[in-house]
Short mmCIF file of C-alpha atoms in Angstrom, two decimals:
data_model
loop_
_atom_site.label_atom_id
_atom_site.label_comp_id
_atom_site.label_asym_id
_atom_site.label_seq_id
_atom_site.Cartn_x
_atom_site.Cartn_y
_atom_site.Cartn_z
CA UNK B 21 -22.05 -32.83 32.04
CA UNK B 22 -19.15 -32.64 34.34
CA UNK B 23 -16.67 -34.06 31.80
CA UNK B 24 -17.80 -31.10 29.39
CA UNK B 25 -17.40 -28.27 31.94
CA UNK B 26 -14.16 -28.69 33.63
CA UNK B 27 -11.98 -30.95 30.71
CA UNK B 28 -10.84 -29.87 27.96
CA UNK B 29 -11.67 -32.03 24.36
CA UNK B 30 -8.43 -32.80 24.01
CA UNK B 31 -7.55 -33.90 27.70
CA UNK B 32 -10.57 -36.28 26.96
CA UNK B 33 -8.97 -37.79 23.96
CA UNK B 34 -5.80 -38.21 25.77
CA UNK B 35 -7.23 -40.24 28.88
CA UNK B 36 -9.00 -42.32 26.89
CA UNK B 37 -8.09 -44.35 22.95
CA UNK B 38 -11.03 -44.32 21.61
CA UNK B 39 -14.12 -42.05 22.78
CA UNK B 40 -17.18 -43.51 21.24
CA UNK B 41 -19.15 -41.23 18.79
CA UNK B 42 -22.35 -40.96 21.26
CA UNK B 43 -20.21 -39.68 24.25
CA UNK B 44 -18.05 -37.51 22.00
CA UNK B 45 -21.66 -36.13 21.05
CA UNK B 46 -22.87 -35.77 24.60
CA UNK B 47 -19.75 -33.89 25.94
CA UNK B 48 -19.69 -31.47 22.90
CA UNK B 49 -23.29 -30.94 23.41
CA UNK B 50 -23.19 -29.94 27.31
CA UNK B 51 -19.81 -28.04 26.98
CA UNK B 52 -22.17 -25.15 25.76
CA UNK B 53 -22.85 -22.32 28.27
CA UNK B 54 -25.76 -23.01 30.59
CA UNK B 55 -26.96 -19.60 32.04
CA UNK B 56 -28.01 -16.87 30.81
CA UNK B 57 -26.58 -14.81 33.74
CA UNK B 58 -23.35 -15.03 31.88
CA UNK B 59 -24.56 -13.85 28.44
CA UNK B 60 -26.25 -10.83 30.26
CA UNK B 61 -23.55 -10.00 32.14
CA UNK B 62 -21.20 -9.62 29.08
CA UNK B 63 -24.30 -8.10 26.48
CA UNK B 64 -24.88 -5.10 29.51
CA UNK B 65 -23.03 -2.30 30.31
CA UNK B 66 -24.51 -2.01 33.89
CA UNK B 67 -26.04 1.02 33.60
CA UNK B 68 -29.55 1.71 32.99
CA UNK B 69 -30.85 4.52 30.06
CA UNK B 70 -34.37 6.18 30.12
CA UNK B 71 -37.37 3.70 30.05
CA UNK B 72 -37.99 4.70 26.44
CA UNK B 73 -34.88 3.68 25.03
CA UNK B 74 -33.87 0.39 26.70
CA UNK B 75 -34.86 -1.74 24.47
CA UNK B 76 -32.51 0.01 21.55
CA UNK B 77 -29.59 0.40 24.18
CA UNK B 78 -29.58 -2.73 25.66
CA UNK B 79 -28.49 -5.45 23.31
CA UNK B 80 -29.34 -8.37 25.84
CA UNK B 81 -32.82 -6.73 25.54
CA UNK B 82 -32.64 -6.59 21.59
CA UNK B 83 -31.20 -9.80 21.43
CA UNK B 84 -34.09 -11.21 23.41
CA UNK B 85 -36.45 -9.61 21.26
CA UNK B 86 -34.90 -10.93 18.03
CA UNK B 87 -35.41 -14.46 19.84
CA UNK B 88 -38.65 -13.82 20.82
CA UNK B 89 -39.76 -12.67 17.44
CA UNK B 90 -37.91 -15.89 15.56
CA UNK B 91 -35.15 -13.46 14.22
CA UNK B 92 -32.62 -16.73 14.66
CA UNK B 93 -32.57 -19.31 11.73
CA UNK B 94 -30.27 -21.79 10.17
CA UNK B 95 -28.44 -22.96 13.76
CA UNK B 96 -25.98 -25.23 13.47
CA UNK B 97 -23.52 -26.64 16.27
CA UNK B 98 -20.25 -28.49 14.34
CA UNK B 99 -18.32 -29.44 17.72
CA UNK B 100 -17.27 -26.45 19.54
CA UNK B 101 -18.48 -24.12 16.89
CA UNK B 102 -22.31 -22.19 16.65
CA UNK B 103 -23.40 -20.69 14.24
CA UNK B 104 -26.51 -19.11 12.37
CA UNK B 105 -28.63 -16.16 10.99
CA UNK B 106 -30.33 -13.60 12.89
CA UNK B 107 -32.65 -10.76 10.77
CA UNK B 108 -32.73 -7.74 11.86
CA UNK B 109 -36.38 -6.71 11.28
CA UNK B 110 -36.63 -3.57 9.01
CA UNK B 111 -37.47 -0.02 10.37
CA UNK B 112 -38.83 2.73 9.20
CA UNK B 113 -36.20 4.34 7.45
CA UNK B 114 -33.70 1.02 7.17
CA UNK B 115 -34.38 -2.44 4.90
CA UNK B 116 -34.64 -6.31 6.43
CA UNK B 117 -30.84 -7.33 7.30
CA UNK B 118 -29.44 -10.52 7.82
CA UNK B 119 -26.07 -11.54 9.81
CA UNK B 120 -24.28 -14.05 10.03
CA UNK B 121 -23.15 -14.84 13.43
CA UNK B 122 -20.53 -17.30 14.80
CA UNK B 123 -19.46 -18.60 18.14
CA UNK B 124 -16.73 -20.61 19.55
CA UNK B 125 -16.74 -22.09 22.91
CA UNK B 126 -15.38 -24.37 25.52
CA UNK B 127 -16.04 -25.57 28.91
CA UNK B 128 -19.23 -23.75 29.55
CA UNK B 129 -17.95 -20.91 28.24
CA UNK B 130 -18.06 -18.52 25.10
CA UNK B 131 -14.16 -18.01 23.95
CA UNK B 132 -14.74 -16.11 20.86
CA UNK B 133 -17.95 -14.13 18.92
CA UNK B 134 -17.81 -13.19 15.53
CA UNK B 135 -20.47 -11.38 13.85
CA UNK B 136 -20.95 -9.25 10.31
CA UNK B 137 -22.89 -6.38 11.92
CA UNK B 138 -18.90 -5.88 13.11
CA UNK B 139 -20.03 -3.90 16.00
CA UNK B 140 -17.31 -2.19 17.87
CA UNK B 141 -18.05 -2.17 21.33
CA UNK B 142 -16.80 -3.63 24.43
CA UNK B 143 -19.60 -6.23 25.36
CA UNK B 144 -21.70 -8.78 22.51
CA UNK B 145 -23.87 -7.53 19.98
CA UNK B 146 -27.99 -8.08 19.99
CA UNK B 147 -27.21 -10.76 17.09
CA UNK B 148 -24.87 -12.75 19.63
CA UNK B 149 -26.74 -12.75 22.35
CA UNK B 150 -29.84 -13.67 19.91
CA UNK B 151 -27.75 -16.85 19.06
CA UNK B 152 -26.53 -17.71 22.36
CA UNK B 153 -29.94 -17.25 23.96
CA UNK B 154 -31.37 -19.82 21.20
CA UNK B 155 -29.05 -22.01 21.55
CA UNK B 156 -29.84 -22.35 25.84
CA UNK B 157 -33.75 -22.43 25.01
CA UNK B 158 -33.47 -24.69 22.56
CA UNK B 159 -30.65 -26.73 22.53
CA UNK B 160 -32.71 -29.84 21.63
CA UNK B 161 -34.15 -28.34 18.46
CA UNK B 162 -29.46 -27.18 17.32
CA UNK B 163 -28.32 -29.57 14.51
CA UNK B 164 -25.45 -31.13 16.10
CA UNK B 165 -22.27 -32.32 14.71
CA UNK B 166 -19.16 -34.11 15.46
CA UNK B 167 -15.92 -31.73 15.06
CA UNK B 168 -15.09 -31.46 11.46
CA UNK B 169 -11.98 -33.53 11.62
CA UNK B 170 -13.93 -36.65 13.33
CA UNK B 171 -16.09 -36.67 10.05
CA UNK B 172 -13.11 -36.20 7.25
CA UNK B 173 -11.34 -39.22 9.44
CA UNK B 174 -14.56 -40.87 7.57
CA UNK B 175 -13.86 -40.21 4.26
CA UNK B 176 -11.97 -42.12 1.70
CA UNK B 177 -9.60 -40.51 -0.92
CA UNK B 178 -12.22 -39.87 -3.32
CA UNK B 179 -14.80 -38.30 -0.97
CA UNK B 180 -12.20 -36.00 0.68
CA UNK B 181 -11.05 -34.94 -3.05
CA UNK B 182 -14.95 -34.30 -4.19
CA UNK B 183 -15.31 -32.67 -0.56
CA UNK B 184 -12.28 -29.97 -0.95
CA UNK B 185 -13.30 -29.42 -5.16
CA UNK B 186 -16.94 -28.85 -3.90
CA UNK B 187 -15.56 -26.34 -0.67
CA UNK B 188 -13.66 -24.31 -3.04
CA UNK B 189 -15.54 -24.38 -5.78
CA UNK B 190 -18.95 -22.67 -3.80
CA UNK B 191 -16.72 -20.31 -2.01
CA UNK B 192 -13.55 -20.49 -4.56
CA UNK B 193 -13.90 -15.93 -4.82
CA UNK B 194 -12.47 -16.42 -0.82
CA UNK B 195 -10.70 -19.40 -0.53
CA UNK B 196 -8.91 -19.93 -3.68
CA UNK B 197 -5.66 -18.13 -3.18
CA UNK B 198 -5.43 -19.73 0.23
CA UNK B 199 -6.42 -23.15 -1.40
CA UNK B 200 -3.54 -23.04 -3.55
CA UNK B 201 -1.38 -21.58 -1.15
CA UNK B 202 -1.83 -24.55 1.11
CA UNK B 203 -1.34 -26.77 -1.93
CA UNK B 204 1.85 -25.34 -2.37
CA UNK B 205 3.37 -25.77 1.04
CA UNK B 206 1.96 -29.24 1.24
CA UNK B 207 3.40 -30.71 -1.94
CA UNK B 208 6.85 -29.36 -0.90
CA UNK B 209 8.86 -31.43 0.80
CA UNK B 210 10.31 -30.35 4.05
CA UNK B 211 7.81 -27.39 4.46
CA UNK B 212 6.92 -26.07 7.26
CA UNK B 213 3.30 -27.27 7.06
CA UNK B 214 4.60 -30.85 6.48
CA UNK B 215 6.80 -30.87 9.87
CA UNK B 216 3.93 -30.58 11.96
CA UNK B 217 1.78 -33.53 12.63
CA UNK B 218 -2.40 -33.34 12.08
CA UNK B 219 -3.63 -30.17 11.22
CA UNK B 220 -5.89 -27.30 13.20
CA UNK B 221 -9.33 -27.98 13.40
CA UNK B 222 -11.57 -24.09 14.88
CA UNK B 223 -14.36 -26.91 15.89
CA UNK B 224 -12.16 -29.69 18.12
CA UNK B 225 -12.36 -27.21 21.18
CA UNK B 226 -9.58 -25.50 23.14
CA UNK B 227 -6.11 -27.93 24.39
CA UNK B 228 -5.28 -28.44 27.74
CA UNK B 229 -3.05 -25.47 28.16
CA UNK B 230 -5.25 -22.73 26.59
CA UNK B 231 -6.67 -20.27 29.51
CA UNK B 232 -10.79 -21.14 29.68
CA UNK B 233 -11.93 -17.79 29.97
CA UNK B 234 -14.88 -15.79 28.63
CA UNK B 235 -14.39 -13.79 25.51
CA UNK B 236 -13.47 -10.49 26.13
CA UNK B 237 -12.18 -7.47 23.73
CA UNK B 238 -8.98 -6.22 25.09
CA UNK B 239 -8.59 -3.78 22.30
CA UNK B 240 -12.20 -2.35 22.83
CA UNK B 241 -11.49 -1.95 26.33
CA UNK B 242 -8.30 0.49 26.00
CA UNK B 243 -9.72 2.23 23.39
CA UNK B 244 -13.64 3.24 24.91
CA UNK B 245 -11.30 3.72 28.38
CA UNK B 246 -8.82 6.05 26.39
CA UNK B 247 -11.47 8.13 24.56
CA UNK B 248 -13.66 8.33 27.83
CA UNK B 249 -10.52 10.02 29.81
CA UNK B 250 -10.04 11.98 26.93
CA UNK B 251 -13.73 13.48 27.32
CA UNK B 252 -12.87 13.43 31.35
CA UNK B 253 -14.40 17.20 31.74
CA UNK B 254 -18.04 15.29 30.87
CA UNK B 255 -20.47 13.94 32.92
CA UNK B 256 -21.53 11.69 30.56
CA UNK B 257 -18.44 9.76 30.57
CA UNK B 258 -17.36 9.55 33.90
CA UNK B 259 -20.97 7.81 34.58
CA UNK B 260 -19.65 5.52 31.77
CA UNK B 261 -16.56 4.74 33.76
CA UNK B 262 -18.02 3.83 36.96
CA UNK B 263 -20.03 1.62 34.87
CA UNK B 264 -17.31 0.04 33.71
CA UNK B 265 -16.67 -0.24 37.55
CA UNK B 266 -19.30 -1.76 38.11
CA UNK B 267 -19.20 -4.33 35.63
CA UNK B 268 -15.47 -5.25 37.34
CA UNK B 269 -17.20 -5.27 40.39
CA UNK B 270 -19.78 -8.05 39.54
CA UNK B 271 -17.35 -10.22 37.70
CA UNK B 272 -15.46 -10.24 40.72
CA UNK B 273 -18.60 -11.02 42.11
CA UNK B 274 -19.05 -13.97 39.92
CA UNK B 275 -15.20 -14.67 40.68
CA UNK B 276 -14.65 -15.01 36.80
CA UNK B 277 -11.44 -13.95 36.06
CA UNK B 278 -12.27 -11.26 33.66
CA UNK B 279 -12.91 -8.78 36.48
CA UNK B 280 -9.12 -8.70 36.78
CA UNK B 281 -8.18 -8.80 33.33
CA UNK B 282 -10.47 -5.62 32.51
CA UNK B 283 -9.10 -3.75 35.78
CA UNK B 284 -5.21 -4.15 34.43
CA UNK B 285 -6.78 -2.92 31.31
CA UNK B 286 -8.71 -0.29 32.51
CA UNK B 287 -5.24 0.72 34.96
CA UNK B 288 -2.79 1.11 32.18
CA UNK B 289 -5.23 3.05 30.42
CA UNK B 290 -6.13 5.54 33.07
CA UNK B 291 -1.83 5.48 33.58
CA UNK B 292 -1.45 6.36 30.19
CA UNK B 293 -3.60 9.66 30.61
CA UNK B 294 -1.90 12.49 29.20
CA UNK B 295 -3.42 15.23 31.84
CA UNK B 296 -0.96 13.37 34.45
CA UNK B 297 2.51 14.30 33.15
CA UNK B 298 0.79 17.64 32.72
CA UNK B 299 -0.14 17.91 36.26
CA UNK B 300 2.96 16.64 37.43
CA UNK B 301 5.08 19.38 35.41
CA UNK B 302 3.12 22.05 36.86
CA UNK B 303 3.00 20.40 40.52
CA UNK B 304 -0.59 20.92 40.62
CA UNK B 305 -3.46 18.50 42.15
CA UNK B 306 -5.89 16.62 39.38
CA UNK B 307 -9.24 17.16 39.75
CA UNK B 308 -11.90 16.48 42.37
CA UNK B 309 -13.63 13.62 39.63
CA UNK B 310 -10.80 11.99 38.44
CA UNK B 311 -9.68 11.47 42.28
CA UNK B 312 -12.89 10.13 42.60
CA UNK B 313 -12.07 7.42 40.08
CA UNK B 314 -8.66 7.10 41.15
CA UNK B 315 -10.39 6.02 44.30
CA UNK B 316 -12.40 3.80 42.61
CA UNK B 317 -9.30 2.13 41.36
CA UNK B 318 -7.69 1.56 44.23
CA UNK B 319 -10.80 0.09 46.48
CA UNK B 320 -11.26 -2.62 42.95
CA UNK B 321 -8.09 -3.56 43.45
CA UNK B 322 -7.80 -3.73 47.06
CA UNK B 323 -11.12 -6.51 46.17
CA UNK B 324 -8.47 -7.62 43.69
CA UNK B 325 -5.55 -8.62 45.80
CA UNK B 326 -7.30 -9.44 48.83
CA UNK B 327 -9.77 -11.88 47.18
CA UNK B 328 -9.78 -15.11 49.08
CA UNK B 329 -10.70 -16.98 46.09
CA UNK B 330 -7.22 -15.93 44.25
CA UNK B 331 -4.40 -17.98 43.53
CA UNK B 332 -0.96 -17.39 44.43
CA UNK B 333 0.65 -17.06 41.26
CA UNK B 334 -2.17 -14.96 40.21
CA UNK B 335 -1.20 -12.72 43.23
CA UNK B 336 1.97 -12.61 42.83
CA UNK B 337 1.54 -11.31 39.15
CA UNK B 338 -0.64 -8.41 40.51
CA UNK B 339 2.01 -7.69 42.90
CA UNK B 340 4.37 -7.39 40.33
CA UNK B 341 2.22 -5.29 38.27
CA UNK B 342 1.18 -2.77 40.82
CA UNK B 343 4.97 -2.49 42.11
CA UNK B 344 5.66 -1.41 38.60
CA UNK B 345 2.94 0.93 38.37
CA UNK B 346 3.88 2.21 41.33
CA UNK B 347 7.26 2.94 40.12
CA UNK B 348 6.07 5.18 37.10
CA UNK B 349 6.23 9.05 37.66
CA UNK B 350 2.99 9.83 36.63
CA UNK B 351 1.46 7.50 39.04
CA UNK B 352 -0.54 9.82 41.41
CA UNK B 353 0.40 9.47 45.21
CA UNK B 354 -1.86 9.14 47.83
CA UNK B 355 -2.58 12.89 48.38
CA UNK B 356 -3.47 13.07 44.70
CA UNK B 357 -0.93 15.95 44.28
CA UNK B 358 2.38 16.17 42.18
CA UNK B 359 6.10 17.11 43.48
CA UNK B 360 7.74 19.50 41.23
CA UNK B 361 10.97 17.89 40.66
CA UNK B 362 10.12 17.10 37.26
CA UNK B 363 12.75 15.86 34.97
CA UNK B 364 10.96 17.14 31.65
CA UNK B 365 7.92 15.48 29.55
CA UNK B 366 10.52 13.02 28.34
CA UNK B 367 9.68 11.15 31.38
CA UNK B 368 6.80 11.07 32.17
CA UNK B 369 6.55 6.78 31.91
CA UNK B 370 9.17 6.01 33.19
CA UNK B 371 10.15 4.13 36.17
CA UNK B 372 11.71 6.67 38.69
CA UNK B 373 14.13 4.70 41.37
CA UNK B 374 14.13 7.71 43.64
CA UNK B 375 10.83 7.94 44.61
CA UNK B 376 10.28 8.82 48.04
CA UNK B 377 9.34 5.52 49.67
CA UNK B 378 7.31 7.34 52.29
CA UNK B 379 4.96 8.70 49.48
CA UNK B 380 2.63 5.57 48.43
CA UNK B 381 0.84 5.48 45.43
CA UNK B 382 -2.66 6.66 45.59
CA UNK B 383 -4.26 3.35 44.54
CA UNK B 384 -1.59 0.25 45.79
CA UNK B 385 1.38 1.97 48.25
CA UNK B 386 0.00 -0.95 50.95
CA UNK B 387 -1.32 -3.25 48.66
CA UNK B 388 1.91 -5.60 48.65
CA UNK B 389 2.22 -6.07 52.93
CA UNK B 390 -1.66 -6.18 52.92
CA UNK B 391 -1.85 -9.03 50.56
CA UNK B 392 0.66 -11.20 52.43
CA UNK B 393 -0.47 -10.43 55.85
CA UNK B 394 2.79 -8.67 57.15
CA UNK B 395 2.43 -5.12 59.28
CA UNK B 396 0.79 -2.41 57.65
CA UNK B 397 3.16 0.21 56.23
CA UNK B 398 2.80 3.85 57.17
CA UNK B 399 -0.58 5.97 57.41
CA UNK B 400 -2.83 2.86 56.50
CA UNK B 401 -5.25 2.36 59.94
CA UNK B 402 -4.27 -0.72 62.02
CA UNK B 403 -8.25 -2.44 61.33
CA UNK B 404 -9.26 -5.21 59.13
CA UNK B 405 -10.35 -5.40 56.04
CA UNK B 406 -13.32 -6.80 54.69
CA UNK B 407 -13.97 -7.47 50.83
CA UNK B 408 -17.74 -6.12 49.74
CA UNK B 409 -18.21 -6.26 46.29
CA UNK B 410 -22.08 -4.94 46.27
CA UNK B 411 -22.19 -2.36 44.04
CA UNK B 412 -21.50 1.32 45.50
CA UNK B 413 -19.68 -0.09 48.26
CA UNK B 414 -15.73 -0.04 48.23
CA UNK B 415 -13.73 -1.53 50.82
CA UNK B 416 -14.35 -1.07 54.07
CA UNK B 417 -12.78 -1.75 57.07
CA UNK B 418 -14.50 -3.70 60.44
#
């Protein structure tokens, strides 16, 4: 169980020549998530709807009820992979549907979901966390497999011929052009294909130097954080944002490393806002609510930096992110007004070497001498600072 949580596959097959099959089965069978925490944390927003609608809202709450009401079928673990069916049961205006749902994992964690409702959200879909919550319940009851390359290593030349016709020939509307293809490269000498020893296998498990990290979608993130500034006048979506706060807030609470990740997201989003190079033309303030989340910002990251859980070179990365950011024009400054020596809309991302250094940044101006203990700069208290990260609290000092 250890093994499985903090090595990587292929650091196990490196160590040691020859991994019998039973241990090769018992390390692929723990390196499956363990919690549930996890899978709610990343199937939940944070916030919570009316009573009423929850349950259609939610999807950790749909996914449990697909579980619950045997929605999940036809699970099957082949190494590092998961996958199965979950039905959808039919409603009153909508007919039975069936997905097919696939997930990839390593180290107790899930790297990558893949599912053909193709939901387009930021979080996993009821059918993932169906699967995933099956799979914890019931791991016992999973068909387990070796990774697909231990069993071809099995076969002789006839059974891996009969094996690829067979592949190709239920499934040859999808994979034929790509089975010829490979064909192709591989009876070409010199080829690229033929240069490079072994071959990929999606169910061996992450290497040694790939980041073990929960799946997250970066491109979701931008664009939900981009359309909700764009609908910044509504209620409805700044409560959205501070949700998204909130779910920063208890990653870093978790100290997964996500929390981070989705805050540089979220930052070069809310950076990228086009109502800042307009107030900064017009030398004007921004508004009383998107201070307020500017604020926000800047106490997350303060959490960020100041973590004592961080490592250095993760720090110093941040550092050298928010010193950039804090180079940019449109970056608001710690009054949350504009000056009006605007050079034109041209400008408006780019790095401007003048900048009055007495003028921080609204969100990181002292983030840099906080983080490595040196005096405080200008107009930041002389106190301590103590990291909270219960939600609704920011930053506070002793």
């Amino acid at each position: 169980r250890r093994v499985a949580e903090t090595w990587a596959f292929e650091q196990v097959e490196e160590r040691f020549s020859r991994v019998p099959e039973p241990v090769q089965k018992r390390i692929v069978f723990w390196s499956f998530p363990r919690s549930e925490r996890e899978i709610c944390m990343y199937s939940s927003l944070g916030y919570h709807p009316p009573e009423g609608e929850r349950d259609s809202r939610v999807p950790f709450n749909r996914g449990l009820n697909l579980l619950q009401s045997g929605a999940v079928d036809r699970v099957l673990q082949v190494g590092f992979h998961l996958s199965g069916i979950v039905t959808e049961p039919p409603g009153p205006t909508e007919p039975e549907r069936s997905y097919h749902v696939s997930i990839s994992f390593d180290r107790c964690k899930i790297t990558s979901v893949s599912c053909a409702c193709d939901n387009r959200d930021i979080f996993y879909c009821a059918h993932v966390v169906a699967l995933s919550l099956h799979r914890i319940r019931h791991a016992r009851q999973v068909e387990l497999r070796l990774p697909i390359s231990e069993t071809l290593s099995q076969m002789n030349r006839d059974q891996l011929q009969k094996f690829v016709q067979y592949l190709i020939s239920a499934h040859h509307t999808e994979v034929l052009p790509t089975a010829q293809r490979l064909a192709d490269e591989i009876l070409l000498l010199g080829s690229e294909i033929n240069r490079v020893h072994g071959a990929p296998d999606p169910t061996a498990g992450a290497g040694i130097e790939d980041a073990n990290c929960w799946h997250l979608d970066e491109e979701q993130i931008q664009e939900q954080v981009k359309q909700l500034l764009s609908n910044g006048g509504y209620y409805g979506a700044s409560k959205q944002l501070q949700s998204m706060f909130n779910k920063v807030r208890e990653m870093l609470r978790m100290r997964d490393s996500n929390g981070a990740r989705m805050l540089i997201l979220m930052t070069e989003q809310f950076l990228q806002d086009p109502r800042l190079a307009l107030w900064r033309q017009q030398g004007a303030g921004m508004t009383d609510k998107c201070r307020q989340l500017w604020d926000e910002l800047g106490a997350l990251w303060v959490c960020v930096v100041l973590s004592p859980h961080c490592k250095l070179e993760e720090r110093a990365l941040w550092l050298q992110l928010l010193k950039k950011w804090n180079k940019l024009d449109v970056c608001p400054l710690e009054e949350g007004n504009y000056s009006c020596d605007s050079t034109g809309p041209g400008t408006a991302l780019q790095a401007n070497p003048n900048r009055s250094p007495g003028r921080e940044s609204r969100c990181w101006g002292g983030l840099e001498g906080l983080s490595r203990g040196r005096e405080l700069p200008p107009g930041l208290p002389r106190q301590k600072m103590k990291t909270n990260y219960s939600k609704g609290n920011k930053t506070q000092p002793e």
